[in-house]
Amino acid sequence: MCFMKKLMEIKNLIVEKENFKILNGINLIIYEGVNTFLCGTPSSGKTSLLKSISGMQKYKGHIIKNCKIEVLFDDYSFSKDTILEELDYDTLNDKQKKIVNKFISKTTLKKNPFVVEEKTKKLVLLCQVLLRKPQLLFVDNLFSDLDKKTMYKILSYLKVKKITFVHVSTCIEESLNYPYMVILNKGSVAVEGKTLQVLEQEKILKRLGIGLPFYVDLSIQLRLYGLIDKVYLSKEELEGALWK
Amino acid sequence: MEIEKYIEFGKINAVLNLDSLDFNFREEIHVLRIKPKYKNINVKKYLLEKTSCLEERMLSSLKLVHMEEDILEKKMNVLSTSEKVKVELAVLLIQNVNCIVFNKFDSYFMEKELLFFKKLFLKLVKKYKKTFVFVNSDLSFLFDFVNHLVVKKSKKDYLVLEDPNFYEEELYSIMDCPPIVDFVKYLNEQGKKILPYIDLKELLKAIFREV
């Protein structure tokens, strides 16, 4: 990784509120193109980390930003009557309109953002940050209201546009879509590394109360039984390995 | 609210595929909500404002939702999101409400805590005939847990499953299929005879017997 561009570097990040340490010296580097899944134990400081990055929260330590960074939170603060107005659609150029139209249909654009389904609300928020052309995007729990098809559409768009993506979520199944994984515990980084390598440390994860994605969990247990020799991440591969 | 008529009282309900989460339920149905901002007061004072209960009652409810005594002195606006959910749940338990609706409950917790809460909710249903409603987009969290499943098919059409069979084909014309169901279905399509398990340990034993 040392030859890759550092998009952001966090050094000894400490957040204290009311004499209570929420972040306890976090060190983290996000490299260009390395999409990361970030999860953590309850009250581990995930939201505080995002708030610090977005500048919404005071902190001690250093957040070195080497590119345009956006943070998308899991809450809505719409103020206009239509999605069109919310996105300032009429003032957008053709390229920007294309981004919006990729995720939101023209008929939906005329609707009130408060009354549309949750999925659409999230897509409006996503479009708002994408229009600001980030190179690094942090997202809090984006996919909990979206179907898999939409999730893969977003991931593929971000890949094509070369936007590095850090997804904060409790849904461990989603971790397999990311090459890198970071787990927070009690305001510090507990484990980080290549996703599969992190997930294979099942004893540490169990101690932290974090489950495993289905195929990783099943593969690890089948390996203990001596039925397979490695972790398989798809049904076809796993079936093939079991009944070879 | 259309969905109200599908709720089965005294059971663990799950409602899937809803468009909007702006609920306006009738009085006896309480939605657990966390506020974007809380007053600068500690948990003890917040619980007192909400419930006027004695400290002993506060402590037993907090214990019930897996929180330690020292949380009482913590300020509400310092709590993490999952702690706020637990405090709001403690409030509803102290108020002894009969029906609680949760929105995306599993998005606040990891596996260990989810297992703890599953056991708690099952106990409260069995012992006190409480009603819980989980509005969710994912099925996996609901296995071994839900006894009344409602899935919105279209604007006015709902699929209602009592003691649901998670291998029901119709379910997956509407929802994404959870990995364990998808894998077992695939194995059967490939000619392997594996029963419709929803528990990984059971599936593991079945594979061991079959291979």
PDB file of N, CA and C in Angstrom, chain A residues 17-18 20 22 39-40 42-43 47 114 117-118 121-122 141 144-145 147-148 170 173 209-211 214-215 217-218 221-222 225 227 235-236 238-239 242-243, chain B residues 19 21-22 40 74-75 77-78 80-83 104 106-107 109-113 137 176-177 179-180 182-183 186-187 190 192 200 203-204 207-208 210-211:
ATOM      1  N   LYS A  17     -16.277  14.149  25.206  1.00  0.00           N
ATOM      2  CA  LYS A  17     -17.498  14.913  25.466  1.00  0.00           C
ATOM      3  C   LYS A  17     -17.823  14.743  26.936  1.00  0.00           C
ATOM      4  N   GLU A  18     -18.048  15.851  27.600  1.00  0.00           N
ATOM      5  CA  GLU A  18     -18.428  15.811  29.014  1.00  0.00           C
ATOM      6  C   GLU A  18     -17.484  14.896  29.832  1.00  0.00           C
ATOM      7  N   PHE A  20     -15.846  12.448  28.940  1.00  0.00           N
ATOM      8  CA  PHE A  20     -15.946  11.044  28.543  1.00  0.00           C
ATOM      9  C   PHE A  20     -15.244  10.869  27.197  1.00  0.00           C
ATOM     10  N   ILE A  22     -14.692   9.450  23.799  1.00  0.00           N
ATOM     11  CA  ILE A  22     -15.467   8.680  22.812  1.00  0.00           C
ATOM     12  C   ILE A  22     -14.518   8.048  21.784  1.00  0.00           C
ATOM     13  N   CYS A  39     -16.901  -1.131  10.553  1.00  0.00           N
ATOM     14  CA  CYS A  39     -17.965  -1.479  11.495  1.00  0.00           C
ATOM     15  C   CYS A  39     -17.384  -1.442  12.903  1.00  0.00           C
ATOM     16  N   GLY A  40     -18.214  -1.724  13.873  1.00  0.00           N
ATOM     17  CA  GLY A  40     -17.687  -1.671  15.228  1.00  0.00           C
ATOM     18  C   GLY A  40     -18.672  -2.158  16.247  1.00  0.00           C
ATOM     19  N   PRO A  42     -21.026  -1.812  19.621  1.00  0.00           N
ATOM     20  CA  PRO A  42     -21.872  -0.684  20.009  1.00  0.00           C
ATOM     21  C   PRO A  42     -21.073   0.354  20.795  1.00  0.00           C
ATOM     22  N   SER A  43     -21.334   1.609  20.528  1.00  0.00           N
ATOM     23  CA  SER A  43     -20.669   2.745  21.189  1.00  0.00           C
ATOM     24  C   SER A  43     -19.163   2.746  20.949  1.00  0.00           C
ATOM     25  N   THR A  47     -20.005   6.934  14.628  1.00  0.00           N
ATOM     26  CA  THR A  47     -20.627   8.209  14.248  1.00  0.00           C
ATOM     27  C   THR A  47     -19.727   9.387  14.616  1.00  0.00           C
ATOM     28  N   PHE A 114     -40.153  14.538   1.303  1.00  0.00           N
ATOM     29  CA  PHE A 114     -40.599  14.028   2.612  1.00  0.00           C
ATOM     30  C   PHE A 114     -41.523  12.820   2.478  1.00  0.00           C
ATOM     31  N   GLU A 117     -40.507   7.139  -0.791  1.00  0.00           N
ATOM     32  CA  GLU A 117     -40.046   6.007   0.004  1.00  0.00           C
ATOM     33  C   GLU A 117     -38.598   6.227   0.489  1.00  0.00           C
ATOM     34  N   GLU A 118     -38.260   5.506   1.550  1.00  0.00           N
ATOM     35  CA  GLU A 118     -36.945   5.659   2.184  1.00  0.00           C
ATOM     36  C   GLU A 118     -35.798   5.496   1.183  1.00  0.00           C
ATOM     37  N   LYS A 121     -35.309   8.623  -0.673  1.00  0.00           N
ATOM     38  CA  LYS A 121     -34.703   9.656   0.178  1.00  0.00           C
ATOM     39  C   LYS A 121     -33.182   9.470   0.231  1.00  0.00           C
ATOM     40  N   LYS A 122     -32.775   8.212   0.378  1.00  0.00           N
ATOM     41  CA  LYS A 122     -31.331   7.940   0.465  1.00  0.00           C
ATOM     42  C   LYS A 122     -30.643   8.277  -0.859  1.00  0.00           C
ATOM     43  N   ASN A 141     -24.345   3.825   6.824  1.00  0.00           N
ATOM     44  CA  ASN A 141     -25.520   2.963   6.726  1.00  0.00           C
ATOM     45  C   ASN A 141     -26.407   3.238   5.507  1.00  0.00           C
ATOM     46  N   SER A 144     -29.125   0.164   4.057  1.00  0.00           N
ATOM     47  CA  SER A 144     -30.121  -0.562   4.854  1.00  0.00           C
ATOM     48  C   SER A 144     -31.534  -0.477   4.269  1.00  0.00           C
ATOM     49  N   ASP A 145     -31.816   0.519   3.448  1.00  0.00           N
ATOM     50  CA  ASP A 145     -33.143   0.597   2.822  1.00  0.00           C
ATOM     51  C   ASP A 145     -33.111   0.236   1.341  1.00  0.00           C
ATOM     52  N   ASP A 147     -32.327  -2.212  -2.051  1.00  0.00           N
ATOM     53  CA  ASP A 147     -32.228  -3.606  -2.475  1.00  0.00           C
ATOM     54  C   ASP A 147     -30.821  -3.840  -3.039  1.00  0.00           C
ATOM     55  N   LYS A 148     -30.492  -5.130  -3.198  1.00  0.00           N
ATOM     56  CA  LYS A 148     -29.132  -5.472  -3.637  1.00  0.00           C
ATOM     57  C   LYS A 148     -28.807  -4.876  -5.010  1.00  0.00           C
ATOM     58  N   THR A 170     -23.583  -1.916  10.089  1.00  0.00           N
ATOM     59  CA  THR A 170     -23.581  -3.057  11.009  1.00  0.00           C
ATOM     60  C   THR A 170     -23.852  -4.362  10.250  1.00  0.00           C
ATOM     61  N   GLU A 173     -22.697  -8.886   6.261  1.00  0.00           N
ATOM     62  CA  GLU A 173     -22.758  -9.508   4.931  1.00  0.00           C
ATOM     63  C   GLU A 173     -22.179  -8.569   3.866  1.00  0.00           C
ATOM     64  N   GLY A 209     -18.215  -9.612  19.653  1.00  0.00           N
ATOM     65  CA  GLY A 209     -19.664  -9.719  19.439  1.00  0.00           C
ATOM     66  C   GLY A 209     -20.073  -9.468  18.003  1.00  0.00           C
ATOM     67  N   ILE A 210     -19.118  -9.642  17.084  1.00  0.00           N
ATOM     68  CA  ILE A 210     -19.401  -9.394  15.664  1.00  0.00           C
ATOM     69  C   ILE A 210     -19.509 -10.735  14.938  1.00  0.00           C
ATOM     70  N   GLY A 211     -20.590 -10.915  14.199  1.00  0.00           N
ATOM     71  CA  GLY A 211     -20.790 -12.164  13.470  1.00  0.00           C
ATOM     72  C   GLY A 211     -19.981 -12.207  12.184  1.00  0.00           C
ATOM     73  N   PHE A 214     -22.381 -15.114   5.974  1.00  0.00           N
ATOM     74  CA  PHE A 214     -22.812 -16.507   5.905  1.00  0.00           C
ATOM     75  C   PHE A 214     -21.769 -17.432   5.270  1.00  0.00           C
ATOM     76  N   TYR A 215     -21.281 -17.094   4.083  1.00  0.00           N
ATOM     77  CA  TYR A 215     -20.359 -18.015   3.383  1.00  0.00           C
ATOM     78  C   TYR A 215     -19.015 -18.146   4.110  1.00  0.00           C
ATOM     79  N   ASP A 217     -18.621 -17.814   7.442  1.00  0.00           N
ATOM     80  CA  ASP A 217     -18.933 -18.595   8.638  1.00  0.00           C
ATOM     81  C   ASP A 217     -19.051 -20.082   8.297  1.00  0.00           C
ATOM     82  N   LEU A 218     -19.817 -20.373   7.253  1.00  0.00           N
ATOM     83  CA  LEU A 218     -20.025 -21.767   6.853  1.00  0.00           C
ATOM     84  C   LEU A 218     -18.701 -22.407   6.405  1.00  0.00           C
ATOM     85  N   GLN A 221     -16.393 -23.200   9.334  1.00  0.00           N
ATOM     86  CA  GLN A 221     -16.833 -24.376  10.101  1.00  0.00           C
ATOM     87  C   GLN A 221     -16.654 -25.673   9.305  1.00  0.00           C
ATOM     88  N   LEU A 222     -16.897 -25.606   8.007  1.00  0.00           N
ATOM     89  CA  LEU A 222     -16.676 -26.792   7.171  1.00  0.00           C
ATOM     90  C   LEU A 222     -15.192 -27.152   7.117  1.00  0.00           C
ATOM     91  N   TYR A 225     -14.299 -29.118  10.066  1.00  0.00           N
ATOM     92  CA  TYR A 225     -14.702 -30.518   9.888  1.00  0.00           C
ATOM     93  C   TYR A 225     -13.777 -31.239   8.885  1.00  0.00           C
ATOM     94  N   LEU A 227     -13.771 -30.667   5.649  1.00  0.00           N
ATOM     95  CA  LEU A 227     -14.455 -30.907   4.373  1.00  0.00           C
ATOM     96  C   LEU A 227     -13.946 -30.019   3.245  1.00  0.00           C
ATOM     97  N   LYS A 235     -21.886 -19.543  -3.718  1.00  0.00           N
ATOM     98  CA  LYS A 235     -22.555 -20.849  -3.616  1.00  0.00           C
ATOM     99  C   LYS A 235     -21.972 -21.846  -4.625  1.00  0.00           C
ATOM    100  N   GLU A 236     -21.653 -21.354  -5.812  1.00  0.00           N
ATOM    101  CA  GLU A 236     -21.140 -22.244  -6.850  1.00  0.00           C
ATOM    102  C   GLU A 236     -19.792 -22.839  -6.431  1.00  0.00           C
ATOM    103  N   LEU A 238     -18.501 -23.020  -3.387  1.00  0.00           N
ATOM    104  CA  LEU A 238     -18.591 -23.837  -2.183  1.00  0.00           C
ATOM    105  C   LEU A 238     -19.181 -25.212  -2.498  1.00  0.00           C
ATOM    106  N   GLU A 239     -20.231 -25.208  -3.315  1.00  0.00           N
ATOM    107  CA  GLU A 239     -20.842 -26.495  -3.707  1.00  0.00           C
ATOM    108  C   GLU A 239     -19.825 -27.342  -4.480  1.00  0.00           C
ATOM    109  N   LEU A 242     -17.265 -28.827  -2.117  1.00  0.00           N
ATOM    110  CA  LEU A 242     -17.791 -29.873  -1.238  1.00  0.00           C
ATOM    111  C   LEU A 242     -18.053 -31.179  -1.976  1.00  0.00           C
ATOM    112  N   TRP A 243     -18.579 -31.069  -3.203  1.00  0.00           N
ATOM    113  CA  TRP A 243     -18.959 -32.276  -3.937  1.00  0.00           C
ATOM    114  C   TRP A 243     -18.047 -32.492  -5.149  1.00  0.00           C
TER     115      TRP A 243
ATOM    116  N   ASP B  19     -42.926   1.298   2.026  1.00  0.00           N
ATOM    117  CA  ASP B  19     -42.382   2.449   1.286  1.00  0.00           C
ATOM    118  C   ASP B  19     -41.920   3.543   2.239  1.00  0.00           C
ATOM    119  N   LEU B  21     -41.732   5.282   6.197  1.00  0.00           N
ATOM    120  CA  LEU B  21     -41.644   4.944   7.613  1.00  0.00           C
ATOM    121  C   LEU B  21     -42.200   6.063   8.490  1.00  0.00           C
ATOM    122  N   ASP B  22     -42.985   6.944   7.910  1.00  0.00           N
ATOM    123  CA  ASP B  22     -43.598   8.014   8.696  1.00  0.00           C
ATOM    124  C   ASP B  22     -44.884   7.488   9.324  1.00  0.00           C
ATOM    125  N   ASN B  40     -29.429  18.741  27.278  1.00  0.00           N
ATOM    126  CA  ASN B  40     -28.163  18.489  27.965  1.00  0.00           C
ATOM    127  C   ASN B  40     -28.414  18.006  29.403  1.00  0.00           C
ATOM    128  N   LYS B  74     -24.474   9.596  32.697  1.00  0.00           N
ATOM    129  CA  LYS B  74     -24.012  10.061  31.378  1.00  0.00           C
ATOM    130  C   LYS B  74     -25.038  11.016  30.774  1.00  0.00           C
ATOM    131  N   LYS B  75     -24.572  12.047  30.069  1.00  0.00           N
ATOM    132  CA  LYS B  75     -25.480  12.993  29.428  1.00  0.00           C
ATOM    133  C   LYS B  75     -26.116  12.352  28.188  1.00  0.00           C
ATOM    134  N   ASN B  77     -26.924  13.630  25.358  1.00  0.00           N
ATOM    135  CA  ASN B  77     -26.325  13.990  24.062  1.00  0.00           C
ATOM    136  C   ASN B  77     -24.909  13.442  23.864  1.00  0.00           C
ATOM    137  N   VAL B  78     -24.409  12.722  24.858  1.00  0.00           N
ATOM    138  CA  VAL B  78     -23.087  12.085  24.720  1.00  0.00           C
ATOM    139  C   VAL B  78     -23.247  10.613  24.330  1.00  0.00           C
ATOM    140  N   SER B  80     -24.043   7.118  22.519  1.00  0.00           N
ATOM    141  CA  SER B  80     -23.952   6.668  21.123  1.00  0.00           C
ATOM    142  C   SER B  80     -25.366   6.344  20.650  1.00  0.00           C
ATOM    143  N   THR B  81     -25.515   6.147  19.334  1.00  0.00           N
ATOM    144  CA  THR B  81     -26.838   5.856  18.784  1.00  0.00           C
ATOM    145  C   THR B  81     -27.437   4.604  19.416  1.00  0.00           C
ATOM    146  N   SER B  82     -26.623   3.548  19.556  1.00  0.00           N
ATOM    147  CA  SER B  82     -27.172   2.314  20.118  1.00  0.00           C
ATOM    148  C   SER B  82     -27.556   2.492  21.587  1.00  0.00           C
ATOM    149  N   GLU B  83     -26.806   3.321  22.320  1.00  0.00           N
ATOM    150  CA  GLU B  83     -27.169   3.592  23.714  1.00  0.00           C
ATOM    151  C   GLU B  83     -28.484   4.364  23.789  1.00  0.00           C
ATOM    152  N   LYS B 104     -35.824  -0.737  11.531  1.00  0.00           N
ATOM    153  CA  LYS B 104     -34.459  -1.198  11.232  1.00  0.00           C
ATOM    154  C   LYS B 104     -33.642  -1.436  12.511  1.00  0.00           C
ATOM    155  N   ASP B 106     -32.029  -3.879  13.578  1.00  0.00           N
ATOM    156  CA  ASP B 106     -30.731  -4.539  13.404  1.00  0.00           C
ATOM    157  C   ASP B 106     -29.653  -3.620  12.851  1.00  0.00           C
ATOM    158  N   SER B 107     -30.029  -2.397  12.454  1.00  0.00           N
ATOM    159  CA  SER B 107     -28.982  -1.511  11.947  1.00  0.00           C
ATOM    160  C   SER B 107     -28.244  -0.810  13.098  1.00  0.00           C
ATOM    161  N   PHE B 109     -27.188  -2.572  15.980  1.00  0.00           N
ATOM    162  CA  PHE B 109     -26.425  -3.514  16.796  1.00  0.00           C
ATOM    163  C   PHE B 109     -25.715  -4.573  15.959  1.00  0.00           C
ATOM    164  N   MET B 110     -24.646  -5.137  16.548  1.00  0.00           N
ATOM    165  CA  MET B 110     -23.971  -6.253  15.895  1.00  0.00           C
ATOM    166  C   MET B 110     -24.548  -7.552  16.481  1.00  0.00           C
ATOM    167  N   GLU B 111     -24.015  -8.690  16.013  1.00  0.00           N
ATOM    168  CA  GLU B 111     -24.631  -9.994  16.276  1.00  0.00           C
ATOM    169  C   GLU B 111     -24.914 -10.312  17.754  1.00  0.00           C
ATOM    170  N   LYS B 112     -23.915 -10.090  18.610  1.00  0.00           N
ATOM    171  CA  LYS B 112     -24.043 -10.495  20.012  1.00  0.00           C
ATOM    172  C   LYS B 112     -25.220  -9.777  20.678  1.00  0.00           C
ATOM    173  N   GLU B 113     -25.317  -8.476  20.444  1.00  0.00           N
ATOM    174  CA  GLU B 113     -26.414  -7.721  21.061  1.00  0.00           C
ATOM    175  C   GLU B 113     -27.765  -8.075  20.434  1.00  0.00           C
ATOM    176  N   SER B 137     -35.861  -4.262   6.220  1.00  0.00           N
ATOM    177  CA  SER B 137     -35.724  -4.511   4.790  1.00  0.00           C
ATOM    178  C   SER B 137     -35.006  -5.837   4.561  1.00  0.00           C
ATOM    179  N   ASP B 176     -35.105  -9.626  -1.335  1.00  0.00           N
ATOM    180  CA  ASP B 176     -33.837 -10.302  -1.609  1.00  0.00           C
ATOM    181  C   ASP B 176     -33.788 -11.566  -0.754  1.00  0.00           C
ATOM    182  N   CYS B 177     -33.224 -12.622  -1.329  1.00  0.00           N
ATOM    183  CA  CYS B 177     -33.168 -13.912  -0.645  1.00  0.00           C
ATOM    184  C   CYS B 177     -31.956 -13.945   0.318  1.00  0.00           C
ATOM    185  N   PRO B 179     -28.737 -15.311   2.339  1.00  0.00           N
ATOM    186  CA  PRO B 179     -27.744 -16.253   1.808  1.00  0.00           C
ATOM    187  C   PRO B 179     -28.009 -17.725   2.171  1.00  0.00           C
ATOM    188  N   ILE B 180     -28.446 -18.008   3.401  1.00  0.00           N
ATOM    189  CA  ILE B 180     -28.637 -19.419   3.780  1.00  0.00           C
ATOM    190  C   ILE B 180     -29.761 -20.057   2.944  1.00  0.00           C
ATOM    191  N   ASP B 182     -30.762 -19.013  -0.020  1.00  0.00           N
ATOM    192  CA  ASP B 182     -30.272 -19.054  -1.392  1.00  0.00           C
ATOM    193  C   ASP B 182     -29.352 -20.265  -1.602  1.00  0.00           C
ATOM    194  N   PHE B 183     -28.480 -20.521  -0.621  1.00  0.00           N
ATOM    195  CA  PHE B 183     -27.530 -21.625  -0.743  1.00  0.00           C
ATOM    196  C   PHE B 183     -28.246 -22.982  -0.713  1.00  0.00           C
ATOM    197  N   TYR B 186     -30.058 -23.561  -3.892  1.00  0.00           N
ATOM    198  CA  TYR B 186     -29.102 -23.877  -4.948  1.00  0.00           C
ATOM    199  C   TYR B 186     -28.644 -25.332  -4.863  1.00  0.00           C
ATOM    200  N   LEU B 187     -28.350 -25.782  -3.621  1.00  0.00           N
ATOM    201  CA  LEU B 187     -27.902 -27.170  -3.449  1.00  0.00           C
ATOM    202  C   LEU B 187     -28.979 -28.144  -3.932  1.00  0.00           C
ATOM    203  N   GLN B 190     -29.131 -28.432  -7.526  1.00  0.00           N
ATOM    204  CA  GLN B 190     -27.998 -29.233  -8.021  1.00  0.00           C
ATOM    205  C   GLN B 190     -28.151 -30.718  -7.677  1.00  0.00           C
ATOM    206  N   LYS B 192     -28.729 -32.050  -4.621  1.00  0.00           N
ATOM    207  CA  LYS B 192     -28.381 -32.458  -3.257  1.00  0.00           C
ATOM    208  C   LYS B 192     -29.633 -32.344  -2.395  1.00  0.00           C
ATOM    209  N   LEU B 200     -27.574 -22.211  10.817  1.00  0.00           N
ATOM    210  CA  LEU B 200     -26.308 -22.605  10.201  1.00  0.00           C
ATOM    211  C   LEU B 200     -25.776 -23.927  10.755  1.00  0.00           C
ATOM    212  N   LEU B 203     -27.598 -26.779   9.193  1.00  0.00           N
ATOM    213  CA  LEU B 203     -27.162 -26.923   7.800  1.00  0.00           C
ATOM    214  C   LEU B 203     -25.799 -27.613   7.742  1.00  0.00           C
ATOM    215  N   LEU B 204     -24.925 -27.207   8.632  1.00  0.00           N
ATOM    216  CA  LEU B 204     -23.577 -27.769   8.700  1.00  0.00           C
ATOM    217  C   LEU B 204     -23.638 -29.295   8.909  1.00  0.00           C
ATOM    218  N   ILE B 207     -24.880 -31.024   5.761  1.00  0.00           N
ATOM    219  CA  ILE B 207     -23.841 -31.116   4.723  1.00  0.00           C
ATOM    220  C   ILE B 207     -22.868 -32.234   5.091  1.00  0.00           C
ATOM    221  N   PHE B 208     -22.491 -32.299   6.352  1.00  0.00           N
ATOM    222  CA  PHE B 208     -21.551 -33.312   6.824  1.00  0.00           C
ATOM    223  C   PHE B 208     -22.090 -34.723   6.540  1.00  0.00           C
ATOM    224  N   GLU B 210     -24.262 -35.444   4.185  1.00  0.00           N
ATOM    225  CA  GLU B 210     -24.508 -35.612   2.747  1.00  0.00           C
ATOM    226  C   GLU B 210     -23.224 -35.808   1.937  1.00  0.00           C
ATOM    227  N   VAL B 211     -22.153 -35.124   2.382  1.00  0.00           N
ATOM    228  CA  VAL B 211     -20.912 -35.126   1.563  1.00  0.00           C
ATOM    229  C   VAL B 211     -20.196 -36.471   1.693  1.00  0.00           C
TER     230      VAL B 211
END
